[in-house]
CSV table of C-alpha atoms and ligand atoms in Angstrom, one decimal:
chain,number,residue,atom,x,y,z
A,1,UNK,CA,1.3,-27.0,-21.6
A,2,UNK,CA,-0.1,-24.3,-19.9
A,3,UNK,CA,-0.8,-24.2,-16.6
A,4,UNK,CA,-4.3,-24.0,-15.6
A,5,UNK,CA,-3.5,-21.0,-13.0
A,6,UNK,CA,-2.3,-18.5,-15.8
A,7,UNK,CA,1.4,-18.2,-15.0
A,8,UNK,CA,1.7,-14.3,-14.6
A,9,UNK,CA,3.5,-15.0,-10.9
A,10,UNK,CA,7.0,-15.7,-10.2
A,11,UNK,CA,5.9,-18.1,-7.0
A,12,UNK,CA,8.3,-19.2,-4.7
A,13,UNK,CA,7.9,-23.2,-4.3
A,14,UNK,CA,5.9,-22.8,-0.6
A,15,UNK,CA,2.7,-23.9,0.4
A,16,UNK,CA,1.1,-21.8,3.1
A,17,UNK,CA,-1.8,-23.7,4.7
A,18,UNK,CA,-2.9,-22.2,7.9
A,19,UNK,CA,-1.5,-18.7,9.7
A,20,UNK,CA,-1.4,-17.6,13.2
A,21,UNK,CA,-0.5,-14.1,14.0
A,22,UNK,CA,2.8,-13.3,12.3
A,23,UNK,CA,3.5,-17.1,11.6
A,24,UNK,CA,2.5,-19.0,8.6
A,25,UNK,CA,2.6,-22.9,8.8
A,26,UNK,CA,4.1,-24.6,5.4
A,27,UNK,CA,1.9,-27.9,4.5
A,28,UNK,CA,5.0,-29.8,5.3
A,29,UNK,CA,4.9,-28.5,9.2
A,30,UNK,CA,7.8,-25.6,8.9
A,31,UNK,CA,7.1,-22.4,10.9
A,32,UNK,CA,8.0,-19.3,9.1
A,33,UNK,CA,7.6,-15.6,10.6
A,34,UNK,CA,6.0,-13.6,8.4
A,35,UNK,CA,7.0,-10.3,8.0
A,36,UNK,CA,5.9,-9.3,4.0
A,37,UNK,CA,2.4,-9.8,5.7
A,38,UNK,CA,0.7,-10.7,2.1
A,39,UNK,CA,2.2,-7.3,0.9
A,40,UNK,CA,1.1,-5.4,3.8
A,41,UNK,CA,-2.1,-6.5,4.0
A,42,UNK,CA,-2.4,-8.5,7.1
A,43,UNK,CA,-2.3,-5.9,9.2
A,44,UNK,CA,-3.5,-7.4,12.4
A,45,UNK,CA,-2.2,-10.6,11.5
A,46,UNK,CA,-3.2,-14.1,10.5
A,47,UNK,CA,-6.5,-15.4,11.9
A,48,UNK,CA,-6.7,-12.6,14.1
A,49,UNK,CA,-9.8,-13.4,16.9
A,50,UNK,CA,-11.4,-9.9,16.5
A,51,UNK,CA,-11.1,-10.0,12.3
A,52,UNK,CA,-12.5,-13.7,12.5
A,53,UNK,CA,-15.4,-12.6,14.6
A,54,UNK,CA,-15.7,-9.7,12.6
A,55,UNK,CA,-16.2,-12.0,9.7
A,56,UNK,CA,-18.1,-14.7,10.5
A,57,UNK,CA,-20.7,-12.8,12.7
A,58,UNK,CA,-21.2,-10.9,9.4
A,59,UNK,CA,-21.1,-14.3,7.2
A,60,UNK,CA,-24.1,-15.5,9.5
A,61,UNK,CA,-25.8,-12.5,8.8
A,62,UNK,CA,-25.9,-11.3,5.1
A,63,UNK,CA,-23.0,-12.0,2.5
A,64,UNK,CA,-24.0,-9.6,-0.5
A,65,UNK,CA,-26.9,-7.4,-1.5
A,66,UNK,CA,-25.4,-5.3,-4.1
A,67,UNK,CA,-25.4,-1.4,-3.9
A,68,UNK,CA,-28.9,-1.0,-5.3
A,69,UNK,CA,-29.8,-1.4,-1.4
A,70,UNK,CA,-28.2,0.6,1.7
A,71,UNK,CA,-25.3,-1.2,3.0
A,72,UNK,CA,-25.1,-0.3,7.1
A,73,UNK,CA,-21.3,-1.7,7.8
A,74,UNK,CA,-20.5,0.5,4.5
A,75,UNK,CA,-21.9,3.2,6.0
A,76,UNK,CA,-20.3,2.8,9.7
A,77,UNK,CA,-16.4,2.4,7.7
A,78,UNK,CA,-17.3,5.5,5.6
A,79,UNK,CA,-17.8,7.2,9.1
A,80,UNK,CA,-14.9,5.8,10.5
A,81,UNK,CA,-13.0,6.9,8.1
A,82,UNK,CA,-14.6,10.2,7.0
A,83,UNK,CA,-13.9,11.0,11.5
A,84,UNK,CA,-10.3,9.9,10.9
A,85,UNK,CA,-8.9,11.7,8.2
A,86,UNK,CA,-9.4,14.8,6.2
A,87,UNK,CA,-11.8,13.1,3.8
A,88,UNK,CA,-15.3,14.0,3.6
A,89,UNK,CA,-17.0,10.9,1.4
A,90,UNK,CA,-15.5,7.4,0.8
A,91,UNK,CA,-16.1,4.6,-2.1
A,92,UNK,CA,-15.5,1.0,-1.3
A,93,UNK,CA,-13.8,-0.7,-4.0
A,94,UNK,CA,-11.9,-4.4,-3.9
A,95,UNK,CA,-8.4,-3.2,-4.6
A,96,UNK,CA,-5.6,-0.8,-5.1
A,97,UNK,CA,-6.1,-0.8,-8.9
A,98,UNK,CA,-9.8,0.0,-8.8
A,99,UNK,CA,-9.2,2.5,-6.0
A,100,UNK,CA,-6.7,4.4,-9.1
A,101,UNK,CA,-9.5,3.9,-11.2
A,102,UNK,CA,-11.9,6.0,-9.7
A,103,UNK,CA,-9.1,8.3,-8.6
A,104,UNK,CA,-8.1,8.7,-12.2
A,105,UNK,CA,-11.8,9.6,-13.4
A,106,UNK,CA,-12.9,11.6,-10.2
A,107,UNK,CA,-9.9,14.3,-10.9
A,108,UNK,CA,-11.2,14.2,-14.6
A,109,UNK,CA,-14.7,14.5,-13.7
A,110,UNK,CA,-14.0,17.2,-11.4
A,111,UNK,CA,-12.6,19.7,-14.0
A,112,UNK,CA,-14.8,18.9,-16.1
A,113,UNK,CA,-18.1,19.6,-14.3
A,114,UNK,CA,-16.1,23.2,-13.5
A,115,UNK,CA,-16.0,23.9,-17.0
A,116,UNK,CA,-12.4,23.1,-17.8
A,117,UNK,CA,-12.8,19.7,-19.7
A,118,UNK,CA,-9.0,20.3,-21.2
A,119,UNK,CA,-7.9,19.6,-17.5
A,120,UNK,CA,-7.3,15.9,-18.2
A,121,UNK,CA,-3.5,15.3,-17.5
A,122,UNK,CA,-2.2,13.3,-14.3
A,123,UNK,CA,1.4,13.8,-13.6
A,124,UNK,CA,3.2,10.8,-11.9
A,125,UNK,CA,6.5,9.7,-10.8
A,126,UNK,CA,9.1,7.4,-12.2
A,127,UNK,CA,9.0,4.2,-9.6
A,128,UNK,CA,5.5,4.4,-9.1
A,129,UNK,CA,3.2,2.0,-8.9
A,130,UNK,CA,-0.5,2.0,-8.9
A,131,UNK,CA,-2.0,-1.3,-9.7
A,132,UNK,CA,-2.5,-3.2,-13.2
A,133,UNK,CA,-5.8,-1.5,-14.7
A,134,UNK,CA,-5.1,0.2,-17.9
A,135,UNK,CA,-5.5,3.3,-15.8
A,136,UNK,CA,-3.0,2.2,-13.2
A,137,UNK,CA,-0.3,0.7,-15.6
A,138,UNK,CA,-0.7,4.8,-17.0
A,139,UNK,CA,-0.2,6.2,-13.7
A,140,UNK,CA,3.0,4.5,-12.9
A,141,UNK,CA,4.0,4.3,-16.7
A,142,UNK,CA,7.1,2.0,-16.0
A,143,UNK,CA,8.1,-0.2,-18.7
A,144,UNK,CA,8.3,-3.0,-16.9
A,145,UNK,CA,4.3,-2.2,-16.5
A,146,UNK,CA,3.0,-1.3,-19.8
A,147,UNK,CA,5.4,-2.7,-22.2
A,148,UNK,CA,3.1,-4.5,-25.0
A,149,UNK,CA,-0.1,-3.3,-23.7
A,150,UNK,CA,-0.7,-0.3,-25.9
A,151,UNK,CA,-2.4,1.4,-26.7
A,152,UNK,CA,-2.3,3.2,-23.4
A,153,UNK,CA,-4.6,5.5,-21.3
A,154,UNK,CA,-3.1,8.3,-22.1
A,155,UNK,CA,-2.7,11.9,-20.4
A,156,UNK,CA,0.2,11.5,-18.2
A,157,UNK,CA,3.2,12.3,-17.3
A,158,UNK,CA,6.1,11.1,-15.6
A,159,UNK,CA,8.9,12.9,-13.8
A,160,UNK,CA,12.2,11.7,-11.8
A,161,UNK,CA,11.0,10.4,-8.3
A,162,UNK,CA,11.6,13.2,-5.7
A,163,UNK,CA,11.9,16.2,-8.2
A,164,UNK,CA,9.1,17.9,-7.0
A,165,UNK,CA,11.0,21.6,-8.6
A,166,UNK,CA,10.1,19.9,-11.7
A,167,UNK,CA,6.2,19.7,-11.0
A,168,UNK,CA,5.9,23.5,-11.4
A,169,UNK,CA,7.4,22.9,-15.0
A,170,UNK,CA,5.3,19.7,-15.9
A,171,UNK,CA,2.0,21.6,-14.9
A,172,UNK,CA,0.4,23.0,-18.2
A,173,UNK,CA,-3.1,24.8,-18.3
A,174,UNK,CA,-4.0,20.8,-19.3
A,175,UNK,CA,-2.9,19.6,-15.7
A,176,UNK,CA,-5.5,17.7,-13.5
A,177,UNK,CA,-3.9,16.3,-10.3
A,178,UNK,CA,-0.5,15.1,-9.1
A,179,UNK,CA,-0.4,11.3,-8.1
A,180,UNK,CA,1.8,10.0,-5.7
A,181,UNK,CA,2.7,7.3,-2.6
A,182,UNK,CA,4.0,9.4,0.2
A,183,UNK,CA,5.7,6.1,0.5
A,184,UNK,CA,6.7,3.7,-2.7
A,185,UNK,CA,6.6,0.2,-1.9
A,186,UNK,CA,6.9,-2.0,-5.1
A,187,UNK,CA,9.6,0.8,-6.0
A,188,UNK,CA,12.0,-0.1,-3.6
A,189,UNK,CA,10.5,1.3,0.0
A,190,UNK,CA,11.6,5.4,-1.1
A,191,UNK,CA,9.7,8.1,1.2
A,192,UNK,CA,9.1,11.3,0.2
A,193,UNK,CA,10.9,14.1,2.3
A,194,UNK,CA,8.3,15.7,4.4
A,195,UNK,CA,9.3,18.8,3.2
A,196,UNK,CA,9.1,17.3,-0.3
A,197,UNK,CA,5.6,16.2,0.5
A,198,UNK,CA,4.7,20.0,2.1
A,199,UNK,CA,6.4,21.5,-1.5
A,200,UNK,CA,4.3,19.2,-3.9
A,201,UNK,CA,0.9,20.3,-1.7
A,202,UNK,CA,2.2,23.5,-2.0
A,203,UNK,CA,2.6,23.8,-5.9
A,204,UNK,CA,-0.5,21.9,-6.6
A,205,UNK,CA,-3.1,23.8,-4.5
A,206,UNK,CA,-0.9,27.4,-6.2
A,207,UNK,CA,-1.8,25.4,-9.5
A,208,UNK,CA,-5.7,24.5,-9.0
A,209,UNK,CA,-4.2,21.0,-9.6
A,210,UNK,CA,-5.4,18.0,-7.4
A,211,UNK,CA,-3.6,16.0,-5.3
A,212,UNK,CA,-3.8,12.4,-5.5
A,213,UNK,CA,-2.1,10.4,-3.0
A,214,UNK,CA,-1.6,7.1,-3.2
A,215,UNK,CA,-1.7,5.3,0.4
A,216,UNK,CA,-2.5,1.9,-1.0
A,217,UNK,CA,0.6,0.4,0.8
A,218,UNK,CA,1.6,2.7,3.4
A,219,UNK,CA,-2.0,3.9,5.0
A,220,UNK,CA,-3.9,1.7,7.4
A,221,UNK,CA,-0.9,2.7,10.0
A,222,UNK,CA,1.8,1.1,8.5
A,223,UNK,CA,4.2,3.8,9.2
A,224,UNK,CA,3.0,4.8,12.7
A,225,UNK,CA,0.5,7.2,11.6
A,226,UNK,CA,-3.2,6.3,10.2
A,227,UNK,CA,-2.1,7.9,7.2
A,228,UNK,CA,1.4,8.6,5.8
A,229,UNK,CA,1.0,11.7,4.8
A,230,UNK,CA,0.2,13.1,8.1
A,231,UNK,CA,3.9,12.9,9.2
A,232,UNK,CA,4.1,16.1,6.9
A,233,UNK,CA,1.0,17.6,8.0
A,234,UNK,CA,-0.9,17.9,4.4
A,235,UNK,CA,-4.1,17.4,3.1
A,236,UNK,CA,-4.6,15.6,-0.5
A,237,UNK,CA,-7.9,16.2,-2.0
A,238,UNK,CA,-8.3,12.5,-3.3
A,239,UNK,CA,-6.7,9.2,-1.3
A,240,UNK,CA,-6.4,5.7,-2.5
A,241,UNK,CA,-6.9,3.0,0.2
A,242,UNK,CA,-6.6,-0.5,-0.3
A,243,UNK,CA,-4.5,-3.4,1.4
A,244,UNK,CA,-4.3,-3.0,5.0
A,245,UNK,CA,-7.9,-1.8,5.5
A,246,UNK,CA,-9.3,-5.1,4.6
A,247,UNK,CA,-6.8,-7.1,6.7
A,248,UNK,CA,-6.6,-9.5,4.4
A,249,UNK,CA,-10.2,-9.7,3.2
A,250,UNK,CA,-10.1,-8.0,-0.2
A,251,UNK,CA,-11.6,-4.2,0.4
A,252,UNK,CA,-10.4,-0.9,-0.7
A,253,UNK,CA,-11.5,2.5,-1.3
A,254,UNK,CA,-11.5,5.8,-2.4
A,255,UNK,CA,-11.4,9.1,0.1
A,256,UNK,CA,-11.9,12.5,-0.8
A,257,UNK,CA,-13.0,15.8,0.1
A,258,UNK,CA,-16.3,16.9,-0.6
A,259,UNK,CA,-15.2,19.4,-3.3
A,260,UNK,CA,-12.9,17.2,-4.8
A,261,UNK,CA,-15.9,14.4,-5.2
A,262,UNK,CA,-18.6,17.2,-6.3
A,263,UNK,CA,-18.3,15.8,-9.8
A,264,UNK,CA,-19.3,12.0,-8.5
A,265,UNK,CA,-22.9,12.2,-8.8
A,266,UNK,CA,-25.4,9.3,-8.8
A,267,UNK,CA,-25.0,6.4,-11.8
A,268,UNK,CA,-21.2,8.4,-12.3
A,269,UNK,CA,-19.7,5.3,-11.0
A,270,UNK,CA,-19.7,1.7,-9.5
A,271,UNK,CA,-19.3,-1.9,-8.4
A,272,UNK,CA,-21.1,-4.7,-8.0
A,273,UNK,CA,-18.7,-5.9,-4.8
A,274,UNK,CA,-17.2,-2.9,-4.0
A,275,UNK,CA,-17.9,-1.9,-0.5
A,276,UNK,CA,-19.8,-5.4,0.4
A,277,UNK,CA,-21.3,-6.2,4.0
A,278,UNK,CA,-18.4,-8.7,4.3
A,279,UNK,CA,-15.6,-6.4,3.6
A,280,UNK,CA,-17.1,-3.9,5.4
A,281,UNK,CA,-18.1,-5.5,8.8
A,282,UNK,CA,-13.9,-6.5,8.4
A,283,UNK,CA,-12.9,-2.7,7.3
A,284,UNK,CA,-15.1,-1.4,10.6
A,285,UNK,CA,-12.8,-4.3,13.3
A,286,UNK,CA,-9.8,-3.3,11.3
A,287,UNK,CA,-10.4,0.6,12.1
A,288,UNK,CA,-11.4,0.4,15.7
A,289,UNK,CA,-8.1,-1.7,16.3
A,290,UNK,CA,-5.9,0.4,14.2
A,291,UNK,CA,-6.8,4.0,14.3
A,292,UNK,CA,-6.2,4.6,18.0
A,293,UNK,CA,-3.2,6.2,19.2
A,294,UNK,CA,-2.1,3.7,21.7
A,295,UNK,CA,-1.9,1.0,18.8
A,296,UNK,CA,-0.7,3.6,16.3
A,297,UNK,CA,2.3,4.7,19.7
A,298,UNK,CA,2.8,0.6,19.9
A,299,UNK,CA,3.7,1.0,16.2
A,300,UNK,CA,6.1,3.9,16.3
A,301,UNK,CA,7.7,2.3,19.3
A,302,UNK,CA,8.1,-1.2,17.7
A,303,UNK,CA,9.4,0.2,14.2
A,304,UNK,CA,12.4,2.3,16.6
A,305,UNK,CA,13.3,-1.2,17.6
A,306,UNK,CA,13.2,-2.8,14.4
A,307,UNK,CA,14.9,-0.1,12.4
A,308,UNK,CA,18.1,-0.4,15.4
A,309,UNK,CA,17.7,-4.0,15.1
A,310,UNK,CA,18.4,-3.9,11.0
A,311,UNK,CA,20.9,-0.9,11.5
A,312,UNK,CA,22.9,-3.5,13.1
A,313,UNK,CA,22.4,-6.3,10.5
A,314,UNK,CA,23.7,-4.1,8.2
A,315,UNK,CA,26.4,-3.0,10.3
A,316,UNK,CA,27.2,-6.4,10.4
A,317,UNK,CA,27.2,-7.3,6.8
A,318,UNK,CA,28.6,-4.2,4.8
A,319,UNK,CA,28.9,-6.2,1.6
A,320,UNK,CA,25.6,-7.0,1.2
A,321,UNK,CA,23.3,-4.2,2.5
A,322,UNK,CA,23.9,-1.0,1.8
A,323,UNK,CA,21.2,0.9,4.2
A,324,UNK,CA,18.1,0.6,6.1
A,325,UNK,CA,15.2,2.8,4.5
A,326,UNK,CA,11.7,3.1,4.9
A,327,UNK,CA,9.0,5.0,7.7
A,328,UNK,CA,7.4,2.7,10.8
A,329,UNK,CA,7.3,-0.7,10.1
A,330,UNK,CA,7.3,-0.3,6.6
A,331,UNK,CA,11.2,-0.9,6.1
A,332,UNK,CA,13.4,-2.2,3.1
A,333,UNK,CA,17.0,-3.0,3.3
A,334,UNK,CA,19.1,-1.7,0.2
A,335,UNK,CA,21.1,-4.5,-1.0
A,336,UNK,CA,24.8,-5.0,-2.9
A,337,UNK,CA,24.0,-8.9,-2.6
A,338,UNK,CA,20.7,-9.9,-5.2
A,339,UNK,CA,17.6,-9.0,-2.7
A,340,UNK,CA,16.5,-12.3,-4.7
A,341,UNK,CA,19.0,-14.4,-2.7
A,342,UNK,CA,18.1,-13.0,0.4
A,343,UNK,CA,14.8,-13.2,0.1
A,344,UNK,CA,15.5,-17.1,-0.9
A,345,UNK,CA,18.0,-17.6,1.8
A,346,UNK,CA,14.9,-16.3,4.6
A,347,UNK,CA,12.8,-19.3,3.1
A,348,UNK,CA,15.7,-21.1,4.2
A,349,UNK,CA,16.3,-19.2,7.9
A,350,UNK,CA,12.0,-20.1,8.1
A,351,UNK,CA,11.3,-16.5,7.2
A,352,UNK,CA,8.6,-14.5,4.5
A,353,UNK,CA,10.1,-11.0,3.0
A,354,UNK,CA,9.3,-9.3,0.2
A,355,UNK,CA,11.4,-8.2,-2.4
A,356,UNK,CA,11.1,-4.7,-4.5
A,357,UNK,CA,12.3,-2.5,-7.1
A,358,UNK,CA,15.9,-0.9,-6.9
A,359,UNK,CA,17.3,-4.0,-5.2
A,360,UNK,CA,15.3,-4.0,-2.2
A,361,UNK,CA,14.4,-7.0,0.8
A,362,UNK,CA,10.9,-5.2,1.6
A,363,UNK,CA,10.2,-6.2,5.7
A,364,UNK,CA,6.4,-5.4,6.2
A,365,UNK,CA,5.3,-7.4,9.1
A,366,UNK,CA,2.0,-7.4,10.9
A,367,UNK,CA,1.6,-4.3,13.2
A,368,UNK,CA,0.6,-6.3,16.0
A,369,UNK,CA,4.4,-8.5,16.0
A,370,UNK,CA,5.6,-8.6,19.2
A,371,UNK,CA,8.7,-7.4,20.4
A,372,UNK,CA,10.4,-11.0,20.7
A,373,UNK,CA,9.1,-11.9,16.9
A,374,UNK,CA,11.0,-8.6,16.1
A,375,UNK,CA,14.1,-9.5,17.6
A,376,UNK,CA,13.7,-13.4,16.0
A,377,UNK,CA,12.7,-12.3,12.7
A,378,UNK,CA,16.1,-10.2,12.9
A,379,UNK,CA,17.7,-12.9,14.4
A,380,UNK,CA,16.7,-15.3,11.1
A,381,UNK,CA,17.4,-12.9,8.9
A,382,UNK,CA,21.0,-13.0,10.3
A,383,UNK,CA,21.0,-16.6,8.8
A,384,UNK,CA,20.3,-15.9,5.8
A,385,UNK,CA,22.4,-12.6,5.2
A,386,UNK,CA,25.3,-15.4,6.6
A,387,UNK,CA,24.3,-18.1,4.3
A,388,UNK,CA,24.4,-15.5,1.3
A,389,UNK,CA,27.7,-14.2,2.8
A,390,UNK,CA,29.6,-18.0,2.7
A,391,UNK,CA,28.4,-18.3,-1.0
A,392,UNK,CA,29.7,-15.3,-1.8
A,393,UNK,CA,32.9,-16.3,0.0
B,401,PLP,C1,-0.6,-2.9,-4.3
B,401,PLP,C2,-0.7,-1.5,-4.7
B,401,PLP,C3,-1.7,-1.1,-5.6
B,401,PLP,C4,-2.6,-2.0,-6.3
B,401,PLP,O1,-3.4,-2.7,-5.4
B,401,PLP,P1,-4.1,-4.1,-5.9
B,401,PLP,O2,-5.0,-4.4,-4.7
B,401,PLP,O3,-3.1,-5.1,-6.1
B,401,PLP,O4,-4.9,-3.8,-7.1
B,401,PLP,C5,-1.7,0.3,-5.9
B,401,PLP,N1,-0.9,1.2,-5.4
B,401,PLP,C6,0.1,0.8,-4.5
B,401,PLP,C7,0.9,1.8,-3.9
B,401,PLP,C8,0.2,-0.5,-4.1
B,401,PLP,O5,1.2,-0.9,-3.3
């Protein structure tokens, strides 16, 4: 019989029933540490004081009014944002895959309202991933994705991650935008080059194409800048937010630059929670903990001590990790062993990863983990890469 959850997760048997910081408490008493972070999206951590306060100060106040009415904590994280970054306008949406959404038909839009309604196509990368709309399952166009769900969205195009010579071939008179994650996460943790990132900018703004990035996992800090893509020093005309900025209250959005959202206009688009006082009043506590450079410094330094920390777990097990990859504290470890087993072995060692595509243990912990979680959450996954290692034996 069916269950009465639909049983599209693989869920490993734990039961998480309260959350402190980086530590999640199982309903039978064990303490893990918590370094997958609900897919980095507890940024600041479980039950964080200034996200609680955040949230119920707001709850007390006014829950949901819709977007018929002015929303004033939208308004305040559209500033904060719009200040932070090179975006001009932001829309609120509840996820990733709605953020891709509006991504998708705001580069459409856009050529459209210039006169070139033939612009249409979207050219991706193999890897990718960009939520589970019909739109997003498109973007990313792995099999693994889209297989049976035809017909699908179509105008795009997929090239071999990293090829960015091959852009200036896939780029017709037809060509939109370019979507991409500076950093993919459910594809195995695999950053783009900065120089890669510079090139791609490069071809697309020679090309009157847009450029979409996708920051849905690795914005909101995650790899020691606000933004990924600021490591490389480019500009995208359209961002996806999503994850992170909520800190685990469900928010995301949509940034862009005034030209690139020119074709937006009002009744274009919508959502009936997108963007709600809730979110919103969380989004705003979120961004005046995170986007300041002594918390974003705190991050680089605690992702140099992480990244030595793993280079030595691998050094230490050869035959079952292969290398340490990733940018901040956004970090996956390249396995020979099945990143499966590892990743059961930490429930074992009292420890929450994540695993990814190509064979990947993703480690994404809260931003705020201290220094001696660092070194224990190393120190447990040390257990498990040894428990792993005397099977294998
Ligand atoms: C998680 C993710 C999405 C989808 O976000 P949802 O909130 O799950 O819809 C899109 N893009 C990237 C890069 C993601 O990691």
């Amino acid at each position: 019989m069916i269950p009465s959850v639909l049983p599209t997760y693989n869920r490993a048997p734990l039961t998480f029933v309260k959350g402190e910081g980086a530590w999640m408490i199982e309903a039978d008493g064990r303490r893990f540490l918590d370094v997958g972070a609900g897919i980095a999206v507890n940024v600041l951590g479980h039950a964080n004081p200034v996200l609680v306060d955040a949230l119920t100060t707001q709850a007390n106040a006014l829950w949901h009014v819709s977007n018929l009415y002015n929303i004033t904590q939208q308004e305040a994280l559209a500033d904060k944002l719009v200040d932070a970054t090179f975006a001009d306008t932001v829309f609120f949406t509840n996820s990733g895959t709605e953020a891709c959404e509006l991504a998708v038909k705001m580069a459409r839009k856009y050529w459209y309202e210039k006169g070139q309604p033939a612009k249409v196509e979207i050219i991706g990368f193999d890897g990718a991933f960009h939520g589970r709309s019909s739109a997003g399952i498109a973007a990313a166009g792995g099999e693994k994705l889209t297989k049976g769900f035809g017909p699908l969205l179509p105008g795009f195009k997929h090239l071999t991650w990293g090829d960015v010579a091959a852009v200036n071939e896939a780029i017709t008179p037809e060509t939109a935008a370019v979507i991409v994650e500076p950093v993919q996460g459910e594809g195995g943790i695999r950053p783009m080059d900065d120089g890669d990132l510079q090139e791609l900018a490069h071809i697309c703004k020679e090309n009157d194409v847009l450029l979409i990035l996708d920051e849905v996992q690795c914005g909101v800090g995650r790899t020691g800048k606000l933004f990924a893509h600021e490591w490389a020093g480019i500009t995208p005309d359209i961002m996806m937010v999503a994850k992170g900025i909520g800190g685990g209250f469900p928010l995301g959005a949509v940034l862009a630059s005034e030209e690139a959202a020119s074709g937006m206009v009002a009744g274009t688009h919508g959502s009936t929670y997108g963007g709600n006082p809730l979110a919103c009043a969380v989004g705003c506590a979120v961004m005046d903990t995170v986007a300041t450079p002594d918390f974003l410094d705190d991050v680089n330094r605690k992702a140099g001590l992480l990244r030595q920390k793993l280079e030595g777990l691998v050094a230490s097990y050869p035959d079952l990790f292969e290398e340490v990859r990733g940018s901040g504290l956004m970090m996956g470890l390249k396995c020979y062993a099945s990143n499966m087993d590892i990743v059961t072995a930490g429930y074992d060692a009292e420890i929450v990863t994540v695993p990814a595509a190509d064979n990947v243990v993703r480690l994404l912990p809260p931003l705020n983990i201290s220094d001696d979680e660092i070194s224990e959450a190393v120190k447990r996954l040390e257990t498990a890469a040894a428990a792993v290692a005397a099977k294998k034996d």
